[in-house]
Short mmCIF file of C-alpha atoms in Angstrom, two decimals:
data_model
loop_
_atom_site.label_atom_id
_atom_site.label_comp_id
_atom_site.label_asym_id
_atom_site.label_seq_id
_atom_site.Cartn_x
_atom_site.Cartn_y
_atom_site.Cartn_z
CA UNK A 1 -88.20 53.38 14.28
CA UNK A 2 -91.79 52.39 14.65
CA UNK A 3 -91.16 48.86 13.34
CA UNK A 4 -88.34 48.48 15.77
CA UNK A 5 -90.63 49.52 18.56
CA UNK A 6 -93.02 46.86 17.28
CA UNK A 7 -90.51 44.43 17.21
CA UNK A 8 -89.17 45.13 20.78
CA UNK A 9 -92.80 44.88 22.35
CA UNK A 10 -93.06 41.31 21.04
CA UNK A 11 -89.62 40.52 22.47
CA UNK A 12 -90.61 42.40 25.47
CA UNK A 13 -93.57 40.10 25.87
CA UNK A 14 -91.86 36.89 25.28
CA UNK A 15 -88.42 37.42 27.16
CA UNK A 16 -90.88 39.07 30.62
CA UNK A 17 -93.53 36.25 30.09
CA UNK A 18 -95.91 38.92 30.06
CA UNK A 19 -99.44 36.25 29.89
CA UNK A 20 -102.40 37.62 28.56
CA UNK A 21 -100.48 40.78 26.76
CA UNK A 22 -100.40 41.60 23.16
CA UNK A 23 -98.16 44.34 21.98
CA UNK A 24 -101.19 47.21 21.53
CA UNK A 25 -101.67 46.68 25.24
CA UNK A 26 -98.10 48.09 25.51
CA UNK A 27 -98.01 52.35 24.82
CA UNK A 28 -94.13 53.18 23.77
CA UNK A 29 -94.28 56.05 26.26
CA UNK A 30 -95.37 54.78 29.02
CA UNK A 31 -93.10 54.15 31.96
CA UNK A 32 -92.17 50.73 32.02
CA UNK A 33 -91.53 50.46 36.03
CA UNK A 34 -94.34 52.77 37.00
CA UNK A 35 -97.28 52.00 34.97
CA UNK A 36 -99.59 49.26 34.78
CA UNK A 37 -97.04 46.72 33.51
CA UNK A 38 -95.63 46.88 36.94
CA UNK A 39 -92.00 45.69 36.23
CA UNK A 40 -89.32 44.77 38.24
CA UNK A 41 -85.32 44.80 38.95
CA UNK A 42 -85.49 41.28 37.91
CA UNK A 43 -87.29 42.12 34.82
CA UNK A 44 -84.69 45.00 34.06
CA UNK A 45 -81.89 42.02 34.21
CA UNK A 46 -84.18 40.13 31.59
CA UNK A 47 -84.40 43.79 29.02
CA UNK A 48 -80.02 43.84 29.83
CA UNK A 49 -79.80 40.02 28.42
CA UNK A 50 -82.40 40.57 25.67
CA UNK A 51 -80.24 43.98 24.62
CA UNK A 52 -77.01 42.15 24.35
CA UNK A 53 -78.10 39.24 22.92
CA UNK A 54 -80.66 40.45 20.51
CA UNK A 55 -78.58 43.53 19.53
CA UNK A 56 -75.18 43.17 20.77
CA UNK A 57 -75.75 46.39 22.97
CA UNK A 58 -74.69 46.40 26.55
CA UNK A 59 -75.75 48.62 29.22
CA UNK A 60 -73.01 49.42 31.80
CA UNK A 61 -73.92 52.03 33.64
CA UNK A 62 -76.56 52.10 36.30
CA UNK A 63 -77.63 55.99 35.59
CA UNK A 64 -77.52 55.14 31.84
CA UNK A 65 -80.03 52.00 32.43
CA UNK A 66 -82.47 54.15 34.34
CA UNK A 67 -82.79 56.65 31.19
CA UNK A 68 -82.72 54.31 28.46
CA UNK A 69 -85.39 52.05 30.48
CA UNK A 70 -87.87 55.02 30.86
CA UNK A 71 -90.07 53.64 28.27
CA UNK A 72 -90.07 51.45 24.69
CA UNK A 73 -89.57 53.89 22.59
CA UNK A 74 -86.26 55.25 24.59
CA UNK A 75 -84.70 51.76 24.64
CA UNK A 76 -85.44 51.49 21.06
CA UNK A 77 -83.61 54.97 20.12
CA UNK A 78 -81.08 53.73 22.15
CA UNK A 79 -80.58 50.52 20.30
CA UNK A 80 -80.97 52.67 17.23
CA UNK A 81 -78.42 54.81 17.93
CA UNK A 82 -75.64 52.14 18.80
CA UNK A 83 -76.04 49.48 15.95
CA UNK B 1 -94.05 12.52 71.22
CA UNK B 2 -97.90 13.49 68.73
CA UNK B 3 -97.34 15.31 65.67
CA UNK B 4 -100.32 16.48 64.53
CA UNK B 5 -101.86 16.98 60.43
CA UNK B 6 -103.86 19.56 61.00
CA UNK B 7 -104.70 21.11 57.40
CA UNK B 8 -103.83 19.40 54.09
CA UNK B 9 -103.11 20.90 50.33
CA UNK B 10 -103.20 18.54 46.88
CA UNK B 11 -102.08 19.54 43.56
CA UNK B 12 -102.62 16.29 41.79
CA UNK B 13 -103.66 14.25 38.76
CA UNK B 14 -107.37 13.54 40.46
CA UNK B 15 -109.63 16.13 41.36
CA UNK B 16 -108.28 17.08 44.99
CA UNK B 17 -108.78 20.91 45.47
CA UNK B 18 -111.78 20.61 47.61
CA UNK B 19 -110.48 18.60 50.70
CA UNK B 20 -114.33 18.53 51.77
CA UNK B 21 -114.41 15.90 48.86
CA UNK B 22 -112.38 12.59 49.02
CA UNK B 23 -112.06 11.30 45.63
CA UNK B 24 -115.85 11.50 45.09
CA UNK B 25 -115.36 12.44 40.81
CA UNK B 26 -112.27 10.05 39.85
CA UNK B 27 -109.96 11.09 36.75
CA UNK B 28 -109.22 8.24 34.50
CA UNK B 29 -107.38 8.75 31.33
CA UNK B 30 -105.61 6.26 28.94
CA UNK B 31 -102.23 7.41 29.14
CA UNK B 32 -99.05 6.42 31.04
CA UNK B 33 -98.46 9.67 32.09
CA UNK B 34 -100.61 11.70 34.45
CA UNK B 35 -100.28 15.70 34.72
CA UNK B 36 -101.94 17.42 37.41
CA UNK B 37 -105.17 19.45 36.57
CA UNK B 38 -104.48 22.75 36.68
CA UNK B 39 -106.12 24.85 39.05
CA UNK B 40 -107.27 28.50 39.01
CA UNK B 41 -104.08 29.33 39.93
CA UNK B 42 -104.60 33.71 40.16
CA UNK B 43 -106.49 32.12 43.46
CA UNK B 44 -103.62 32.58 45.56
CA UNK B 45 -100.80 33.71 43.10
CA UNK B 46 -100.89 37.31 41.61
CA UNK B 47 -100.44 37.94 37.97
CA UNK B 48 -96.96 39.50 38.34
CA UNK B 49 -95.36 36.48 40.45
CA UNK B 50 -97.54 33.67 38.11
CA UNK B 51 -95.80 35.13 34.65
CA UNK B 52 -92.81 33.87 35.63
CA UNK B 53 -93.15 30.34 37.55
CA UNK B 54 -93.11 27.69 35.94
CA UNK B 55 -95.67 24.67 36.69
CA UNK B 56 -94.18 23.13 39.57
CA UNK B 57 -93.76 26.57 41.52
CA UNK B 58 -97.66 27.15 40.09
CA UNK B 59 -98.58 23.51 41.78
CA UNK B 60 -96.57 24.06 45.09
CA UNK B 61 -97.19 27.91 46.30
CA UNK B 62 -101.11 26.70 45.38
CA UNK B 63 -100.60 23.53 47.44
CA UNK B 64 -99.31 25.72 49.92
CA UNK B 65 -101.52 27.96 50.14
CA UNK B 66 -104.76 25.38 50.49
CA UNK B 67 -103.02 23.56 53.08
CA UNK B 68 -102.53 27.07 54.93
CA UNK B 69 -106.05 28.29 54.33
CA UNK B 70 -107.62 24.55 55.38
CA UNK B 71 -105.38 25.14 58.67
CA UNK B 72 -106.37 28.97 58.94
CA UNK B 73 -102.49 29.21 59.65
CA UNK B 74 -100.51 31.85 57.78
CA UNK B 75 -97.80 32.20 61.09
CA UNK B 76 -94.92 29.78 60.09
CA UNK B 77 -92.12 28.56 62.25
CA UNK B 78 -90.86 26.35 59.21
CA UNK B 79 -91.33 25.57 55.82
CA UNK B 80 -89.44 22.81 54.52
CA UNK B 81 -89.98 20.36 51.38
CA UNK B 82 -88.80 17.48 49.51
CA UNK B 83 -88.36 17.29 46.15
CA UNK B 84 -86.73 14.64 43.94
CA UNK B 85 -86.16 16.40 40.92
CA UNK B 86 -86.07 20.02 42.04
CA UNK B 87 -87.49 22.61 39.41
CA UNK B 88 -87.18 20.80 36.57
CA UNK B 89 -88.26 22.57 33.88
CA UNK B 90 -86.62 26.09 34.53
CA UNK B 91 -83.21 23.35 34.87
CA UNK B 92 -83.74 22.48 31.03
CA UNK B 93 -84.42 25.97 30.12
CA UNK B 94 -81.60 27.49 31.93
CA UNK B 95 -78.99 24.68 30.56
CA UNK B 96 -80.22 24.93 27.15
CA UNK B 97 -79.62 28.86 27.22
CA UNK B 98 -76.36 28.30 28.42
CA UNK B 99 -75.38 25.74 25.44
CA UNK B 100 -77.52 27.71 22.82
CA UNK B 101 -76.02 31.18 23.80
CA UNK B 102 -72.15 29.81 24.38
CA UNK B 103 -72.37 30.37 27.96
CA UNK B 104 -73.03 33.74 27.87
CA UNK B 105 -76.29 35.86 28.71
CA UNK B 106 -79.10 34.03 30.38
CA UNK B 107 -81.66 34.69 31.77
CA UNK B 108 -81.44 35.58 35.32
CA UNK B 109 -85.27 34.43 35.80
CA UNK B 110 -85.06 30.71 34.74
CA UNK B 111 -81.51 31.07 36.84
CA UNK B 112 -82.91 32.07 39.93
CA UNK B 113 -86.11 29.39 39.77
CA UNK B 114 -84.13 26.91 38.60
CA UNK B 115 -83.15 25.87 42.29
CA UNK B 116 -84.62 23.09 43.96
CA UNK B 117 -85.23 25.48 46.69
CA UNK B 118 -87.00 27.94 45.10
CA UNK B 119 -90.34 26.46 46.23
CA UNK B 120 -90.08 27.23 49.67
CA UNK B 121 -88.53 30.38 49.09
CA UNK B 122 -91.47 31.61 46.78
CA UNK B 123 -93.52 30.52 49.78
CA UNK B 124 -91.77 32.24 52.55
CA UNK B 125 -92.28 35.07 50.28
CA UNK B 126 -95.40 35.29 49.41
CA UNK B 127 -96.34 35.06 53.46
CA UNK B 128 -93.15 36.80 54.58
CA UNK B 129 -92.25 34.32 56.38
CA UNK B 130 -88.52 34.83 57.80
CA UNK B 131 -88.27 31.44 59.53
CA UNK B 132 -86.55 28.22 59.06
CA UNK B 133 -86.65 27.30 55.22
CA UNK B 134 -85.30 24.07 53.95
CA UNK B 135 -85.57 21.81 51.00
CA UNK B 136 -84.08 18.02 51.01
CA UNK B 137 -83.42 16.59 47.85
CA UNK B 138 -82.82 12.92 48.69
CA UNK B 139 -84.30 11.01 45.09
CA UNK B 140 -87.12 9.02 46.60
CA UNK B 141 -86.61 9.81 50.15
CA UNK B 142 -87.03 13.77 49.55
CA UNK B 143 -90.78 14.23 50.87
CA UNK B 144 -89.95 11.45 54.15
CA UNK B 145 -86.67 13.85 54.73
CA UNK B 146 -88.87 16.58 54.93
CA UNK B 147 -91.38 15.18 57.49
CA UNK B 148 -88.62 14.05 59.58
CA UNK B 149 -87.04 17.69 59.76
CA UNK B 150 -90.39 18.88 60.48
CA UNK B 151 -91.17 16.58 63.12
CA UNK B 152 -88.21 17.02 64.71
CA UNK B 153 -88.76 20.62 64.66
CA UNK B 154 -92.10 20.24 66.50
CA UNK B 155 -90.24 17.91 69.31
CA UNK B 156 -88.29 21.45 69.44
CA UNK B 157 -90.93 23.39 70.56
CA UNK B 158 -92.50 24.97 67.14
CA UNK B 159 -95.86 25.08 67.09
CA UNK B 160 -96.70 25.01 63.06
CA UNK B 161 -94.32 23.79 60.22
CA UNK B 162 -95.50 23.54 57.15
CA UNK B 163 -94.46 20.51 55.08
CA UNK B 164 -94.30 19.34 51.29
CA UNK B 165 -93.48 16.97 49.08
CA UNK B 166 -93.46 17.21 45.08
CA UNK B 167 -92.17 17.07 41.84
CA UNK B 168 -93.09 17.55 38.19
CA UNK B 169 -93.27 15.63 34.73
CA UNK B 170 -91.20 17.17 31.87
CA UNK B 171 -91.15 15.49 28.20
CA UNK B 172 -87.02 15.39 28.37
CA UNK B 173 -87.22 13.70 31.79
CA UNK B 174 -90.03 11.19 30.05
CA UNK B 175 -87.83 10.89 27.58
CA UNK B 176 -84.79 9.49 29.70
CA UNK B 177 -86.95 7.46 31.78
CA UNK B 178 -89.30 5.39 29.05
CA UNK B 179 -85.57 4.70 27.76
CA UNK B 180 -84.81 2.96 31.02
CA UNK B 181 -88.01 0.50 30.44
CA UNK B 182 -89.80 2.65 33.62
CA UNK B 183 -93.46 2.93 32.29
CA UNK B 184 -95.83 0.70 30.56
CA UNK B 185 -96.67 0.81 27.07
CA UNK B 186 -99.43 -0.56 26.25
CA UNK B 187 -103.00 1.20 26.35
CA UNK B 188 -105.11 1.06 29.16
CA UNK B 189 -106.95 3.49 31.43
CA UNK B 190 -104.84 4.57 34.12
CA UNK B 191 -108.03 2.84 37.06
CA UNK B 192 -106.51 -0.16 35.44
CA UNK B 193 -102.82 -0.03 36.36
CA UNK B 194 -103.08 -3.15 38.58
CA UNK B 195 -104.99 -5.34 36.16
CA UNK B 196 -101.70 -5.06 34.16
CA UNK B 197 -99.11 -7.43 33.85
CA UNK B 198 -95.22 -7.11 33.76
CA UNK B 199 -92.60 -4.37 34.12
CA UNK B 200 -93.15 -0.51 34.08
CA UNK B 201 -95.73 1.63 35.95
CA UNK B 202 -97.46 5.16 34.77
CA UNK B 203 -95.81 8.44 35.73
CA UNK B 204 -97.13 10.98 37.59
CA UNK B 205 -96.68 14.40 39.59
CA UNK B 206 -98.34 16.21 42.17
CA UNK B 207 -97.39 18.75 45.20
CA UNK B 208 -99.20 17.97 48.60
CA UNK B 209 -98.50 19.72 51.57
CA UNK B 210 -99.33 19.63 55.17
CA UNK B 211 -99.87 21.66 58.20
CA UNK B 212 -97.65 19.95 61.78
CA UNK B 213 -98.56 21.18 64.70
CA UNK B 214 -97.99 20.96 68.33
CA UNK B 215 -101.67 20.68 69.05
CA UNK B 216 -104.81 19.16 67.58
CA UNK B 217 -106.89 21.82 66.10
CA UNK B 218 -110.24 21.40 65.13
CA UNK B 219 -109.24 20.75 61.70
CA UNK B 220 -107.10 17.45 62.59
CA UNK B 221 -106.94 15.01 60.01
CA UNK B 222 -104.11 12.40 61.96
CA UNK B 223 -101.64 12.00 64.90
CA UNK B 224 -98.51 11.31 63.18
CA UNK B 225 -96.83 8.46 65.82
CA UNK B 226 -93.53 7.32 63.97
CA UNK B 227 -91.84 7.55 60.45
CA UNK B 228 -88.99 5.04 59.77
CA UNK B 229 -86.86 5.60 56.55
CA UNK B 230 -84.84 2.27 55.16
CA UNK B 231 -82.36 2.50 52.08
CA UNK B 232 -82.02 -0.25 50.22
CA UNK B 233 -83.07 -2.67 53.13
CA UNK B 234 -81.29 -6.00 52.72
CA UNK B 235 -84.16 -8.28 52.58
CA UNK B 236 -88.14 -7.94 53.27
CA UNK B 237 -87.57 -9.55 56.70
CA UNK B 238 -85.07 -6.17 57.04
CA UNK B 239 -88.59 -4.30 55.97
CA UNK B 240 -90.85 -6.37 58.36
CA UNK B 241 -88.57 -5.57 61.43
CA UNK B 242 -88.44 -1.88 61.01
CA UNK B 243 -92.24 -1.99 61.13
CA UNK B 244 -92.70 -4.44 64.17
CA UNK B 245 -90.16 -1.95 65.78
CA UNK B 246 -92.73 1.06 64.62
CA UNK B 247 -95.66 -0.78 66.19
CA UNK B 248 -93.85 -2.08 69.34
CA UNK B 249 -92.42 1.33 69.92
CA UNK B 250 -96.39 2.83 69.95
CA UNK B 251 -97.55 -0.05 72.52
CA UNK B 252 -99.14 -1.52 69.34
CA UNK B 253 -99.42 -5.53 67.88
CA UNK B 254 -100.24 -5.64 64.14
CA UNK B 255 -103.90 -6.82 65.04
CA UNK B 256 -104.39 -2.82 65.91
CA UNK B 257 -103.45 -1.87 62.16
CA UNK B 258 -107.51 -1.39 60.85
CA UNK B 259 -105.87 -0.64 57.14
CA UNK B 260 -102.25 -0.72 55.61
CA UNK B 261 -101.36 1.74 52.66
CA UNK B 262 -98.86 0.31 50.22
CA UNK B 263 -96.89 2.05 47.90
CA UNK B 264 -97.90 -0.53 44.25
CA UNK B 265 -97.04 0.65 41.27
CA UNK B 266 -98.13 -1.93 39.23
CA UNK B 267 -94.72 -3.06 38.00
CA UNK B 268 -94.27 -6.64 38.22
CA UNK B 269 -91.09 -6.62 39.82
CA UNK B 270 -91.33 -3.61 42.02
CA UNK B 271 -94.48 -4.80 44.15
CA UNK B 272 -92.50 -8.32 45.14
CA UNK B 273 -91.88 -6.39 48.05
CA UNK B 274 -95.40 -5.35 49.13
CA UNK B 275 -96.59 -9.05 47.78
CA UNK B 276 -94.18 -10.89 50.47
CA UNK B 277 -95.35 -8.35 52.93
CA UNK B 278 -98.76 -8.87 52.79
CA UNK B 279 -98.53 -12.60 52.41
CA UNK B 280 -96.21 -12.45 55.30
CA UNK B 281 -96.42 -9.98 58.20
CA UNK B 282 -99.11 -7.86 56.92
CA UNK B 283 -101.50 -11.01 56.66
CA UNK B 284 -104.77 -10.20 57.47
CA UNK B 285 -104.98 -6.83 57.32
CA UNK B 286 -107.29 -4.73 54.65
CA UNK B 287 -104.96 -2.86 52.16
CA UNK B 288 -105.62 0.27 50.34
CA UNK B 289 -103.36 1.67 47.26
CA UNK B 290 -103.06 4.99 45.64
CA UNK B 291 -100.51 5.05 42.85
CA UNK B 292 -103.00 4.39 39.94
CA UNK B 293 -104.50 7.71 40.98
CA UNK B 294 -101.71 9.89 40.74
CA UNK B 295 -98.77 7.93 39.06
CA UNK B 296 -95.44 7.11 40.01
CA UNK B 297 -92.93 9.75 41.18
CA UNK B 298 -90.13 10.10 43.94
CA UNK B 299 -92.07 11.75 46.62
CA UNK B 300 -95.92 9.74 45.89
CA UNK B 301 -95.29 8.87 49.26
CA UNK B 302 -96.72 12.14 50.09
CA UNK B 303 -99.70 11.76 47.75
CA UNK B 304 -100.28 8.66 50.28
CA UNK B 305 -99.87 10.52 53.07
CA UNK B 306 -102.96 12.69 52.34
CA UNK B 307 -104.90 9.53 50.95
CA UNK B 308 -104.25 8.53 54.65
CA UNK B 309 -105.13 11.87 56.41
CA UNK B 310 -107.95 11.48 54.55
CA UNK B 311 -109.16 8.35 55.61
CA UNK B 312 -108.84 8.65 59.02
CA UNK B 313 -111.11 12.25 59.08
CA UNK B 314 -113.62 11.04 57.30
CA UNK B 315 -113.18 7.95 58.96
CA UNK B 316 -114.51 6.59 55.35
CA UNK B 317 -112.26 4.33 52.83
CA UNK B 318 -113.34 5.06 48.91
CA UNK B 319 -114.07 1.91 47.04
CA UNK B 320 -110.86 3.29 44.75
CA UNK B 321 -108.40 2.85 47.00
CA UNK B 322 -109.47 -1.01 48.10
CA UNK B 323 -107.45 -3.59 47.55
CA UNK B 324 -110.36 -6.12 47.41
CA UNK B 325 -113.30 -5.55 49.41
CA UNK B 326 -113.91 -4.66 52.96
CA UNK B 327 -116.18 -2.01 55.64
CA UNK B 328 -114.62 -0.24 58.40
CA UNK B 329 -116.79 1.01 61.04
CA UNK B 330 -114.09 2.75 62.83
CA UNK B 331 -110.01 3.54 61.33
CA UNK B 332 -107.37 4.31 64.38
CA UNK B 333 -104.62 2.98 62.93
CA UNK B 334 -103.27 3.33 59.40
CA UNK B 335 -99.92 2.27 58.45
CA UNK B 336 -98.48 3.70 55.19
CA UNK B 337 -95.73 2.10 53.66
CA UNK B 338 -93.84 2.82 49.96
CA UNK B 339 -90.55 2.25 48.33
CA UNK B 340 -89.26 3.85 45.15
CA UNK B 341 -87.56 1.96 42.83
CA UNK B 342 -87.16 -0.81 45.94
CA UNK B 343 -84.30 1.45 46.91
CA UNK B 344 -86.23 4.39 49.44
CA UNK B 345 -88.52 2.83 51.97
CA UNK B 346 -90.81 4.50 54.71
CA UNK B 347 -93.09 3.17 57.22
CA UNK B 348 -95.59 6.48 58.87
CA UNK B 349 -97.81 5.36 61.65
CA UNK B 350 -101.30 7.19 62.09
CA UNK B 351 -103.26 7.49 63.90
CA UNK B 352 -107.24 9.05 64.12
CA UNK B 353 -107.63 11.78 66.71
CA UNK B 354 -111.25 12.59 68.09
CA UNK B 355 -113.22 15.72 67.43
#
């Protein structure tokens, strides 16, 4: 799990153009829409195209998204648990 | 009917942040290609919105936002601005993801900035500004297309439209156009553009915008007192006409023009135009030119157009910018005139306005 989570944060940085971030600046549990990273609906479109094209897993359901966004470590037991 | 330049913003190759400085520490680089110097762009632009614009949003919201700070004018009846090429690298990015991933996901970001519009929309946003919001996209008539609209818009009754004009350099788009034979090849240091001889010219890109108004303010730079656009004018003569017709219109002869701007690019063929001009109707009259400073690009015109506001402020003409040598005392009038590719032309009358 943990080397998924690693792997994620460096996507994370790359797909969000996150400047001036490396992936220990990034805490797994943090919120990812209320902390300091300060992302956005657009953003959440860019973590839906990274899913499905990095992992072939698609998020369809609003109230789904909102769970499985909370944080890194959620979207990566998500991925985890559909691949 | 006075339009009046009263604040002025210049992303550009030269150093032209600080508009209390006209071209006082000149760039000068041996390359064909000239790339804006980047400037502290978390200035105006906060880190969220920079990490995802690309360099020519980065140039024009900064533009923007010096022109609006030299006018101390946030409130906005209009922002409109010309572009030739639009946003052109998040267009590459955004077609290559849609070949490399089979048409499938993309990236909504590079989608939604991909637009040739989404410089003045990132503006109106940043200043929440609900008002009129264009962007004309007419190849080397973009930034002239612009001016017109905002001109006209000021004949309308609004008091402050903000206007811009640029574009940006990508390698794909060098690429294409060092394939067509556009820019020279040979080394030389870009100051020395018109000591060359023969086709081709150096590229460039830039973003310069500027403040209309109604009014003067204490700020003014120029009264703005025609623009003509020509495509693809049959003959110079066709050229020569249009700007007797600018001057006659103003209650002006030719003897009145203190300095003419012309639009060389150093390309052997492309300057015939400003050659039979100034050995023709232009006789006489001291000439200035700017393209060596920032390059060649489909809306330099506008790069001209604060060269000119310039000049008439400071009411001083940098040894740079002289085609040969000459004083001025006192600039009124300044004609600017350009073509791209001999296929765009404008003509912009100026004029000084007193403190």
């Amino acid at each position: 799990m943990q080397e998924l989570i690693d792997k994620l944060k460096l996507q994370l940085i790359d797909q969000l153009n996150l400047e001036d971030m490396t992936p220990e600046d990034i805490n797994e549990d943090d919120s990812l829409f209320e902390s300091e990273l300060g992302l956005d609906s657009i953003d959440a479109l860019e973590i839906i195209v990274l899913l499905e094209r990095e992992y072939g897993v698609k998020i369809q359901n609003q109230e789904d998204g909102k769970k499985i966004f909370k944080s890194v470590r959620s979207i990566a037991e998500h991925i985890d648990a559909n691949t | 009917m006075n339009i009046y330049i009263n604040g002025i913003g210049n992303v550009s190759p030269q150093n032209t942040l600080d508009n209390s400085k006209f071209l006082e520490e000149l760039v000068n680089e041996k390359s064909n290609t000239l790339w804006v110097k980047d400037p502290n762009y978390k200035e105006h632009i906060s880190g969220g919105s920079l990490r995802r614009m690309s360099r020519i949003l980065k140039i024009g919201v900064h533009s923007a936002h010096q022109c609006m700070t030299d006018a101390g004018q946030k409130k906005l009846d209009a922002i409109i601005t010309g572009t030739g090429l639009g946003c052109l690298t998040d267009t590459e990015k955004f077609l290559k993801n849609i070949y490399s991933n089979d048409e499938g996901v993309v990236s909504p970001t590079q989608f939604i900035q991909s637009t040739h519009n989404a410089i003045s929309a990132q503006i109106a946003l940043m200043i929440q500004c609900k008002n009129y919001n264009f962007t004309y996209t007419h190849r080397g008539s973009s930034f002239e297309s612009a001016l017109l609209d905002g001109m006209l818009l000021i004949q309308e009754n609004a008091e402050n439209v903000l206007v811009g004009g640029l574009d940006e350099l990508t390698d794909s788009y060098l690429k294409i156009t060092s394939r067509m034979n556009m820019w020279k090849t040979t080394g030389f240091e870009q100051l020395d553009l018109f000591m060359q001889e023969g086709k081709g010219t150096i590229a460039g890109e830039g973003a310069s915008f500027f403040m209309l108004g109604k009014k003067p303010s204490q700020n003014c730079y120029a009264v703005i007192k025609g623009l003509q656009i020509l495509f693809k004018p049959q003959n110079v003569s066709s050229v020569e006409n249009t700007i007797n017709s600018l001057l006659v219109n103003n209650g002006l002869v030719k003897e009145d023009l203190d300095i003419v701007i012309l639009g060389y690019n150093g390309d052997h063929e492309l300057d015939a135009t400003y050659h039979q001009l100034q050995s023709g109707l232009l006789q006489g009259i001291d000439v200035c030119r700017f393209k060596h400073l920032c390059g060649e690009y489909k809306t330099a015109s506008s790069f001209g157009l604060w060269t000119a506001s310039q000049i008439l402020k400071k009411q001083h003409v940098p040894d740079i910018l002289k085609k040969g040598e000459f004083e001025k005392s006192s600039i009124k009038n300044v004609l600017l005139y350009n073509n791209y590719n001999n296929s765009n032309h404008s003509m912009l009358l100026l004029q000084h306005v007193e403190s």
